[in-house]
Short mmCIF file of C-alpha atoms in Angstrom, two decimals:
data_model
loop_
_atom_site.label_atom_id
_atom_site.label_comp_id
_atom_site.label_asym_id
_atom_site.label_seq_id
_atom_site.Cartn_x
_atom_site.Cartn_y
_atom_site.Cartn_z
CA MET X 1 67.49 5.14 14.37
CA PRO X 2 66.32 4.95 18.00
CA GLU X 3 62.99 6.55 18.86
CA GLU X 4 63.27 9.96 20.47
CA LYS X 5 62.59 10.02 24.19
CA PRO X 6 59.36 11.63 25.44
CA LEU X 7 59.70 15.26 26.55
CA ILE X 8 58.31 16.58 29.84
CA PHE X 9 58.03 20.38 30.00
CA ILE X 10 58.04 21.82 33.54
CA SER X 11 56.18 25.13 33.72
CA HIS X 12 56.87 27.15 36.86
CA LYS X 13 57.42 30.60 38.35
CA HIS X 14 61.03 31.74 38.59
CA THR X 15 61.03 32.38 42.32
CA GLU X 16 63.59 30.64 44.51
CA SER X 17 61.07 28.28 46.10
CA ASP X 18 59.29 27.47 42.82
CA ILE X 19 62.60 26.70 41.09
CA ALA X 20 63.54 24.37 43.96
CA ILE X 21 60.27 22.45 43.57
CA ALA X 22 60.62 22.24 39.78
CA THR X 23 64.23 21.04 40.06
CA THR X 24 63.24 18.37 42.60
CA VAL X 25 60.55 17.00 40.28
CA ALA X 26 62.90 17.09 37.28
CA GLU X 27 65.80 15.35 39.07
CA VAL X 28 63.71 12.55 40.55
CA ILE X 29 61.99 11.80 37.23
CA LYS X 30 65.27 11.96 35.31
CA ASN X 31 67.22 9.78 37.77
CA ARG X 32 64.52 7.27 38.61
CA THR X 33 63.63 6.63 34.96
CA LEU X 34 67.32 6.23 34.12
CA ASN X 35 67.15 9.09 31.61
CA ALA X 36 64.25 7.52 29.76
CA VAL X 37 62.67 10.98 29.40
CA ARG X 38 63.90 14.42 28.42
CA ILE X 39 63.18 17.31 30.80
CA PHE X 40 62.70 20.93 29.71
CA GLN X 41 63.25 23.25 32.67
CA SER X 42 64.26 26.78 31.74
CA SER X 43 65.54 27.70 35.22
CA ASN X 44 68.15 24.93 35.55
CA TRP X 45 71.09 24.47 33.19
CA LYS X 46 71.22 20.72 33.90
CA PHE X 47 68.07 20.22 31.86
CA GLU X 48 66.98 21.23 28.40
CA GLY X 49 66.14 24.89 27.89
CA THR X 50 66.26 27.61 25.28
CA ARG X 51 69.65 28.02 23.62
CA VAL X 52 71.85 31.03 24.32
CA GLY X 53 71.30 33.69 21.68
CA SER X 54 68.08 32.13 20.38
CA ASN X 55 64.65 33.73 20.32
CA LEU X 56 63.15 32.96 23.73
CA ASP X 57 59.49 32.83 22.67
CA ALA X 58 60.22 30.79 19.54
CA GLY X 59 62.31 28.32 21.53
CA LEU X 60 59.63 27.93 24.18
CA ARG X 61 56.92 27.40 21.58
CA ARG X 62 58.92 24.66 19.84
CA ALA X 63 59.57 22.92 23.16
CA LEU X 64 55.91 23.16 24.16
CA TRP X 65 54.71 21.83 20.80
CA ASP X 66 57.19 18.94 21.05
CA SER X 67 56.30 18.13 24.67
CA ASP X 68 54.51 14.91 25.55
CA ALA X 69 53.49 16.14 29.02
CA VAL X 70 53.47 19.47 30.84
CA ILE X 71 53.90 19.59 34.61
CA LEU X 72 52.65 22.88 36.05
CA ILE X 73 54.18 23.68 39.46
CA TYR X 74 51.36 25.71 41.04
CA THR X 75 52.13 27.23 44.43
CA SER X 76 49.53 29.91 45.28
CA ASP X 77 47.09 32.13 43.44
CA ASP X 78 48.48 35.37 44.92
CA GLN X 79 51.07 35.48 42.13
CA ASN X 80 50.73 36.35 38.47
CA TRP X 81 50.39 33.06 36.57
CA GLN X 82 49.75 34.64 33.19
CA TYR X 83 52.95 33.32 31.57
CA CYS X 84 52.51 29.79 32.91
CA MET X 85 48.93 29.80 31.66
CA TYR X 86 50.30 30.96 28.30
CA GLU X 87 52.76 28.05 28.24
CA CYS X 88 50.04 25.50 28.98
CA GLY X 89 47.84 27.06 26.32
CA VAL X 90 50.58 26.98 23.67
CA ALA X 91 51.29 23.31 24.45
CA THR X 92 47.77 22.36 23.42
CA GLN X 93 47.88 24.27 20.11
CA THR X 94 49.30 21.45 17.99
CA ASP X 95 48.00 19.13 15.29
CA ASP X 96 49.16 16.14 17.33
CA PRO X 97 47.25 14.84 20.35
CA ASP X 98 47.40 17.38 23.17
CA PRO X 99 50.10 16.69 25.74
CA ARG X 100 48.99 15.64 29.19
CA ILE X 101 48.71 18.61 31.59
CA VAL X 102 49.56 17.67 35.18
CA VAL X 103 49.15 20.23 37.97
CA PHE X 104 51.48 19.81 40.93
CA GLN X 105 49.34 21.46 43.60
CA CYS X 106 51.54 22.89 46.36
CA SER X 107 48.76 24.63 48.34
CA GLN X 108 44.99 24.60 48.55
CA ASP X 109 44.84 26.87 45.49
CA VAL X 110 43.99 25.41 42.09
CA PRO X 111 44.40 27.17 38.71
CA THR X 112 40.84 27.62 37.46
CA PRO X 113 41.54 26.84 33.76
CA PHE X 114 43.01 23.46 34.72
CA ALA X 115 40.79 22.52 37.65
CA SER X 116 39.56 19.45 35.74
CA LYS X 117 43.07 18.27 34.75
CA MET X 118 45.09 15.69 36.64
CA ARG X 119 46.21 17.23 39.93
CA VAL X 120 48.89 15.95 42.28
CA ASN X 121 48.61 17.20 45.85
CA VAL X 122 52.28 17.08 46.79
CA ARG X 123 51.40 16.80 50.49
CA ASN X 124 49.44 13.61 49.85
CA ALA X 125 51.60 10.47 49.50
CA ASN X 126 48.81 8.58 47.70
CA HIS X 127 48.52 11.37 45.10
CA VAL X 128 52.27 11.16 44.45
CA LYS X 129 52.10 7.37 44.10
CA ARG X 130 49.19 7.59 41.68
CA PHE X 131 51.13 10.07 39.54
CA THR X 132 54.25 7.89 39.60
CA LYS X 133 52.35 4.76 38.62
CA GLN X 134 50.68 6.55 35.70
CA LEU X 135 53.94 8.14 34.57
CA LEU X 136 55.66 4.76 34.42
CA THR X 137 52.95 2.28 33.43
CA ASP X 138 50.00 4.11 31.82
CA PRO X 139 50.16 3.80 27.99
CA GLU X 140 48.00 6.95 27.71
CA PHE X 141 50.16 9.17 29.93
CA PHE X 142 52.07 10.35 26.87
CA PRO X 143 49.22 10.74 24.33
CA LYS X 144 51.58 11.23 21.37
CA ARG X 145 53.40 7.95 22.13
CA ALA X 146 50.43 5.68 22.93
CA LYS X 147 52.63 3.40 24.99
CA ALA X 148 53.87 3.19 28.57
CA LEU X 149 57.27 4.49 29.59
CA ALA X 150 58.09 1.35 31.61
CA PRO X 151 55.25 -1.16 31.08
CA GLY X 152 56.99 -3.91 33.02
CA CYS X 153 57.67 -1.79 36.10
CA ASP X 154 56.54 -3.60 39.25
CA ASP X 155 54.76 -2.07 42.26
CA GLU X 156 57.93 -2.08 44.37
CA ALA X 157 59.82 0.07 41.85
CA VAL X 158 56.83 2.42 41.55
CA GLU X 159 56.64 2.77 45.32
CA GLN X 160 60.37 3.45 45.65
CA MET X 161 60.22 6.26 43.09
CA ALA X 162 57.04 7.66 44.64
CA ASP X 163 58.56 7.64 48.13
CA ASP X 164 61.69 9.35 46.82
CA LEU X 165 59.65 12.05 45.06
CA TYR X 166 57.32 12.57 48.02
CA THR X 167 60.17 12.82 50.54
CA LYS X 168 62.17 15.28 48.46
CA LEU X 169 59.14 17.41 47.69
CA ARG X 170 58.29 17.65 51.37
CA ALA X 171 61.77 19.09 51.93
CA VAL X 172 61.20 21.98 49.50
CA VAL X 173 57.47 22.59 49.87
CA PRO X 174 56.59 24.53 53.08
CA ASP X 175 54.99 22.38 55.79
CA VAL X 176 52.25 24.91 56.35
CA PRO X 177 50.37 25.89 53.20
CA PRO X 178 49.53 29.57 52.65
CA VAL X 179 46.44 30.55 54.60
CA GLU X 180 44.50 33.67 53.77
CA TRP X 181 41.14 35.20 54.49
CA PRO X 182 39.46 38.47 53.57
CA ALA X 183 39.72 41.18 56.20
CA TRP X 184 36.17 42.29 55.37
CA PRO X 185 33.06 40.51 54.07
CA PHE X 186 33.34 40.06 50.32
CA LEU X 187 31.61 38.60 47.28
CA ARG X 188 33.13 37.42 44.03
CA ILE X 189 30.49 38.01 41.41
CA GLU X 190 30.57 36.34 38.00
CA LEU X 191 29.02 37.66 34.81
CA PRO X 192 29.01 35.65 31.57
CA GLU X 193 31.30 37.18 28.98
CA ALA X 194 28.37 38.13 26.73
CA GLU X 195 26.63 40.02 29.57
CA ALA X 196 29.83 41.81 30.61
CA ASP X 197 30.24 42.88 26.97
CA LYS X 198 26.78 44.46 27.10
CA LEU X 199 28.04 46.74 29.89
CA VAL X 200 31.08 47.68 27.85
CA GLN X 201 29.02 48.46 24.75
CA ALA X 202 26.12 50.27 26.45
CA GLU X 203 25.49 53.88 25.42
CA PRO X 204 26.05 56.49 28.18
CA VAL X 205 22.35 57.33 28.55
CA GLU X 206 21.38 53.69 29.16
CA ARG X 207 24.31 52.50 31.26
CA ALA X 208 22.65 52.82 34.68
CA LYS X 209 19.54 50.95 33.53
CA LYS X 210 21.56 48.33 31.65
CA ALA X 211 23.85 47.74 34.63
CA ARG X 212 20.88 47.14 36.95
CA GLU X 213 19.23 44.80 34.44
CA VAL X 214 22.36 42.74 33.70
CA VAL X 215 23.57 42.46 37.29
CA GLU X 216 20.17 41.63 38.79
CA GLN X 217 19.38 38.98 36.18
CA HIS X 218 22.74 37.40 35.37
CA ALA X 219 25.27 38.02 38.16
CA VAL X 220 25.96 35.04 40.43
CA VAL X 221 28.09 34.71 43.57
CA ILE X 222 30.90 32.19 42.99
CA LYS X 223 32.95 32.93 46.12
CA SER X 224 32.19 34.59 49.43
CA ASP X 225 33.12 34.90 53.05
CA MET X 226 30.96 33.44 55.82
CA ARG X 227 30.53 36.92 57.25
CA THR X 228 29.03 38.09 53.95
CA ALA X 229 26.14 35.64 54.31
CA ALA X 230 25.55 37.03 57.80
CA LEU X 231 25.06 40.51 56.34
CA PHE X 232 21.90 39.17 54.72
CA GLY X 233 20.79 37.06 57.69
CA LEU X 234 21.89 33.79 56.03
CA GLN X 235 24.00 30.90 57.32
CA ASP X 236 25.91 30.55 54.05
CA LEU X 237 25.63 31.21 50.33
CA SER X 238 25.11 28.32 47.93
CA GLU X 239 27.28 28.00 44.85
CA LYS X 240 26.07 30.18 41.97
CA HIS X 241 23.71 32.09 44.30
CA LYS X 242 22.07 34.81 42.25
CA PHE X 243 23.10 38.30 43.30
CA GLY X 244 19.57 39.48 42.53
CA ASP X 245 18.21 36.95 45.05
CA LEU X 246 20.43 38.49 47.73
CA LEU X 247 18.80 41.82 46.95
CA GLN X 248 15.35 40.31 47.46
CA THR X 249 16.47 38.68 50.73
CA TRP X 250 17.68 42.05 52.01
CA LYS X 251 14.48 43.80 50.89
CA SER X 252 12.35 41.28 52.75
CA ASN X 253 14.12 42.33 55.96
CA PHE X 254 14.03 46.07 55.21
CA PRO X 255 10.89 46.58 53.08
CA SER X 256 10.77 50.35 53.67
CA SER X 257 14.47 51.00 52.90
CA GLU X 258 15.96 51.96 49.56
CA ALA X 259 18.55 49.47 48.26
CA THR X 260 21.03 52.19 47.32
CA TRP X 261 23.88 49.78 48.10
CA PHE X 262 22.75 47.49 45.26
CA ASP X 263 22.52 50.42 42.84
CA SER X 264 26.07 51.36 43.85
CA CYS X 265 27.25 47.78 43.20
CA CYS X 266 25.68 47.85 39.74
CA GLU X 267 27.28 51.19 38.95
CA GLN X 268 30.71 50.03 40.12
CA ILE X 269 30.45 46.77 38.15
CA MET X 270 29.57 48.79 35.06
CA LYS X 271 32.64 51.00 35.60
CA GLY X 272 34.85 48.00 36.30
CA ALA X 273 33.75 46.19 33.14
CA ARG X 274 34.69 49.30 31.18
CA ARG X 275 38.09 49.54 32.92
CA GLU X 276 37.13 52.84 34.51
CA PHE X 277 37.60 53.91 38.12
CA PRO X 278 34.45 53.07 40.10
CA VAL X 279 32.71 55.77 42.13
CA ILE X 280 32.43 54.70 45.79
CA ARG X 281 29.20 56.15 47.08
CA TRP X 282 28.07 56.58 50.67
CA ALA X 283 25.42 53.92 50.01
CA ARG X 284 25.39 51.65 53.03
CA LEU X 285 24.00 48.16 53.44
CA ARG X 286 22.49 47.63 56.87
CA GLN X 287 23.24 44.19 58.26
CA VAL X 288 20.20 42.06 59.02
CA GLY X 289 19.64 41.86 62.78
CA THR X 290 22.12 44.61 63.72
CA ASP X 291 22.64 48.34 63.33
CA ALA X 292 25.99 47.88 61.56
CA GLU X 293 26.22 49.44 58.11
CA TYR X 294 28.59 48.43 55.32
CA THR X 295 29.68 50.28 52.18
CA PRO X 296 30.25 48.14 49.04
CA VAL X 297 33.55 48.75 47.23
CA LEU X 298 34.62 47.09 43.96
CA SER X 299 38.30 46.24 44.41
CA HIS X 300 39.26 43.84 41.63
CA VAL X 301 38.11 42.77 38.16
CA LYS X 302 39.32 39.69 36.30
CA ARG X 303 38.48 38.57 32.78
CA GLN X 304 38.47 34.76 32.46
CA PRO X 305 39.24 33.72 28.87
CA PHE X 306 39.39 29.97 29.66
CA GLY X 307 36.64 27.44 30.26
CA ASN X 308 33.45 29.17 31.32
CA LYS X 309 34.31 32.53 29.75
CA SER X 310 33.28 35.22 32.19
CA THR X 311 34.30 38.32 34.14
CA HIS X 312 34.75 38.27 37.89
CA PHE X 313 34.13 41.26 40.17
CA ASP X 314 35.35 41.29 43.79
CA ILE X 315 33.19 43.48 46.03
CA TYR X 316 34.19 44.13 49.64
CA PHE X 317 31.87 45.53 52.28
CA TYR X 318 33.60 48.02 54.60
CA ASN X 319 32.10 49.22 57.86
CA LEU X 320 32.89 52.89 57.42
CA SER X 321 30.27 53.87 59.99
CA ASP X 322 32.33 52.38 62.83
CA PRO X 323 33.38 55.24 65.15
CA HIS X 324 36.97 54.00 64.87
CA ALA X 325 36.84 54.69 61.12
CA VAL X 326 35.18 58.11 61.25
CA PRO X 327 37.58 61.06 61.81
CA VAL X 328 36.49 63.79 64.19
CA GLU X 329 36.94 66.32 61.40
CA LEU X 330 34.02 64.72 59.58
CA LYS X 331 31.60 65.26 62.46
CA MET X 332 32.92 68.30 64.31
CA ILE X 333 31.57 71.83 64.03
CA HIS X 334 34.39 73.85 62.54
CA MET X 335 35.76 76.94 64.26
CA GLY X 336 33.82 79.96 63.05
CA ALA X 337 30.63 77.95 62.50
CA PHE X 338 29.55 77.92 66.16
CA PHE X 339 28.76 80.59 68.78
CA TYR X 340 31.49 81.28 71.33
CA LYS X 341 32.98 84.15 73.33
CA SER X 342 36.61 85.19 73.19
CA LEU X 343 38.40 87.20 75.85
CA SER X 344 39.82 89.27 73.01
CA GLN X 345 36.26 90.40 72.13
CA VAL X 346 34.54 90.79 75.48
CA ARG X 347 35.37 92.21 78.89
CA PRO X 348 33.96 89.76 81.50
CA GLU X 349 33.25 92.58 83.94
CA SER X 350 31.10 94.35 81.33
CA LEU X 351 29.10 91.34 80.06
CA LYS X 352 25.89 90.90 82.07
CA LEU X 353 24.86 87.28 82.60
CA VAL X 354 21.22 88.10 81.80
CA GLU X 355 22.41 89.48 78.44
CA LEU X 356 24.39 86.29 77.81
CA LEU X 357 21.29 84.24 78.65
CA GLY X 358 19.35 86.33 76.17
CA GLU X 359 21.84 85.56 73.43
CA LEU X 360 21.66 81.85 74.16
CA GLU X 361 17.86 81.99 74.16
CA GLN X 362 17.80 83.82 70.85
CA ARG X 363 20.14 81.29 69.22
CA GLY X 364 18.42 78.25 70.77
CA LEU X 365 21.59 77.17 72.58
CA ASN X 366 22.19 75.78 76.03
CA ARG X 367 25.98 76.07 76.26
CA ILE X 368 28.74 78.41 75.17
CA PRO X 369 32.53 77.94 74.90
CA LEU X 370 34.83 80.64 76.25
CA PHE X 371 38.24 80.94 74.58
CA SER X 372 41.41 82.87 75.29
CA ALA X 373 42.59 85.61 72.95
CA GLU X 374 44.67 82.92 71.18
CA ALA X 375 41.56 80.71 70.75
CA HIS X 376 42.71 78.24 73.39
CA PRO X 377 39.78 76.49 75.13
CA LEU X 378 39.25 77.85 78.66
CA TYR X 379 35.72 76.99 79.76
CA ILE X 380 32.50 75.43 78.56
CA ILE X 381 29.64 77.29 80.27
CA HIS X 382 26.22 75.62 80.36
CA ARG X 383 23.05 77.63 80.68
CA SER X 384 21.93 75.58 83.67
CA MET X 385 25.07 76.67 85.56
CA ILE X 386 24.36 80.34 84.78
CA ASP X 387 20.80 79.91 86.08
CA LYS X 388 22.10 78.24 89.22
CA PHE X 389 24.61 81.02 89.84
CA LEU X 390 22.00 83.78 89.35
CA VAL X 391 19.68 82.10 91.85
CA GLN X 392 22.52 81.98 94.37
CA ARG X 393 23.20 85.70 93.82
CA MET X 394 19.51 86.56 94.19
CA LEU X 395 19.33 84.64 97.47
CA ALA X 396 22.35 86.65 98.58
CA GLY X 397 20.43 89.83 97.84
CA VAL X 398 22.15 90.76 94.57
CA THR X 399 20.07 92.09 91.69
CA PRO X 400 20.36 89.64 88.70
CA ASN X 401 20.90 92.50 86.24
CA ASP X 402 24.05 93.48 88.12
CA VAL X 403 25.74 90.03 87.89
CA THR X 404 28.50 89.82 85.26
CA LEU X 405 30.54 87.11 83.61
CA ALA X 406 33.48 88.24 85.75
CA ASP X 407 31.43 87.41 88.89
CA LEU X 408 30.71 83.95 87.52
CA LEU X 409 34.36 83.30 86.70
CA ALA X 410 35.43 84.54 90.11
CA ASP X 411 33.48 81.68 91.70
CA ARG X 412 36.11 78.93 91.99
CA GLU X 413 33.53 76.18 92.38
CA MET X 414 31.87 77.23 89.14
CA THR X 415 35.07 77.67 87.12
CA LYS X 416 36.28 74.25 88.25
CA VAL X 417 33.17 72.74 86.67
CA PHE X 418 33.66 74.82 83.49
CA GLU X 419 37.29 73.67 83.21
CA GLU X 420 36.69 69.97 83.89
CA THR X 421 33.63 69.24 81.78
CA PHE X 422 35.42 69.30 78.43
CA VAL X 423 38.37 67.48 76.89
CA ALA X 424 40.65 68.17 73.92
CA VAL X 425 41.65 65.64 71.24
CA ARG X 426 44.03 65.81 68.29
CA ARG X 427 42.84 66.70 64.81
CA GLN X 428 43.61 63.19 63.50
CA ALA X 429 41.63 61.44 66.24
CA SER X 430 38.73 59.16 65.36
CA LEU X 431 35.18 59.61 66.57
CA ALA X 432 35.70 56.63 68.88
CA GLU X 433 38.76 58.29 70.46
CA ALA X 434 36.78 61.47 71.05
CA ARG X 435 33.91 59.52 72.59
CA ASP X 436 36.26 57.50 74.83
CA ALA X 437 38.02 60.66 76.00
CA MET X 438 34.69 62.27 76.88
CA VAL X 439 33.40 59.17 78.71
CA ALA X 440 36.64 58.89 80.69
CA ARG X 441 36.01 62.30 82.30
CA PRO X 442 32.97 62.34 84.64
CA GLY X 443 30.37 64.96 83.73
CA CYS X 444 32.08 65.76 80.43
CA ASN X 445 29.78 66.58 77.50
CA ASP X 446 32.09 68.47 75.13
CA VAL X 447 35.18 67.78 73.05
CA PHE X 448 37.38 70.45 71.50
CA VAL X 449 39.63 69.52 68.60
CA THR X 450 43.12 71.03 68.44
CA GLU X 451 46.09 70.16 66.25
CA ASP X 452 47.84 67.87 68.73
CA GLY X 453 45.12 67.50 71.37
CA GLY X 454 46.48 70.11 73.79
CA ARG X 455 44.47 72.72 75.69
CA ASP X 456 47.19 75.26 74.98
CA GLU X 457 46.50 75.17 71.24
CA PRO X 458 43.93 77.02 69.10
CA VAL X 459 40.59 75.27 68.73
CA ILE X 460 39.91 73.80 65.28
CA GLY X 461 36.48 72.36 65.97
CA TRP X 462 33.92 71.34 68.58
CA LEU X 463 31.92 68.18 69.26
CA THR X 464 29.13 67.91 71.79
CA ASN X 465 27.75 64.75 73.37
CA VAL X 466 24.78 65.12 71.00
CA ASP X 467 27.07 65.15 67.94
CA LEU X 468 28.85 62.00 69.13
CA VAL X 469 25.70 59.89 69.27
CA LYS X 470 24.19 61.04 65.97
#
């Protein structure tokens, strides 16, 4: 009875592009070896797969246990590879020698559990030739067989098959590999599984203390962005840089500041380990050498059951203090919380300017908005302008106590100033938009907030030049 042919199991995602890559590998191997191997590819009927009507998981397990080699088509780590990782794991759970795991690397991404396994960079012709030579002539390529597939195969035949595989792969693998980068500075922090378990098991009363202790002593940075190092005044972060050392670096630059950002990180890591929603606190990290401030936010948690068993925590640092990120509603003084005059409440001809000055003096104010009966912004009247107008009236021989608000508003030169030294912005505007609108108008020191930014709308809130620079 002839010996059964070796079985190659191709593990891959069932997307259109991944199937095309898997089929290319299967066809070249099948054709170039003259059917000397069996191929299991579940996505293509031309090759072996689970039988119709059979139990899918049972069929896959049998195929994986029978396989002599597993080729993992790995495209990018932005997909869920849980099932492929499961297939590779099942393949190694046999009493026979483990099958060879070969990773066909189609981008710069590498599956962490199999980083040490044989990898074939499909964009590298030499990698493809090395794989082809081992497939055909290495007696250890199929560990269960302990003999080469084609021991007498010469270099020319190896090169022809390698060139065929490389050329056809280049036709189905995108020329430009996926490129990604974090939009904000970020750290990927690793905790050993045993330390992460301590956070899960900690009693409520000791969680804050335990989180600080575990994170400061055992958390290490395994991935980061160049901009993250700059937050701490560093050029870069070495592999396995202790998170606690970053805290000390930051403290050495800000010895009198509380490291509330680190406490927030510890709290969020504790919550993340326990699969709870983290609380994002307004605990900002000031960047070394600048005035920029960043808020740490835990965005992703991943438990790694393979290799170096650990839990990973991705923390991003968002600059929420940027004026473009701060809505005017957060900084404005809401309508009803500031002193103003409405034409529905006062008669300008009855309100003496000296009385108005007295009110401003009593309240410690130097300006007052004047609104229409519908709360539309009409004027912003500064105390200095009232003083200037009273002096003019006195020089004209008018008694100051006789000068009214109506007299002030009757002066066209004055009202022009009152009308042009404020702007209106929409309720959804950012602080930066409000600031830019104010700067764009010469002499402007006040911003009124209305629903759509019109002067013919009721005022919702008020921002002064002082509020905008706080």
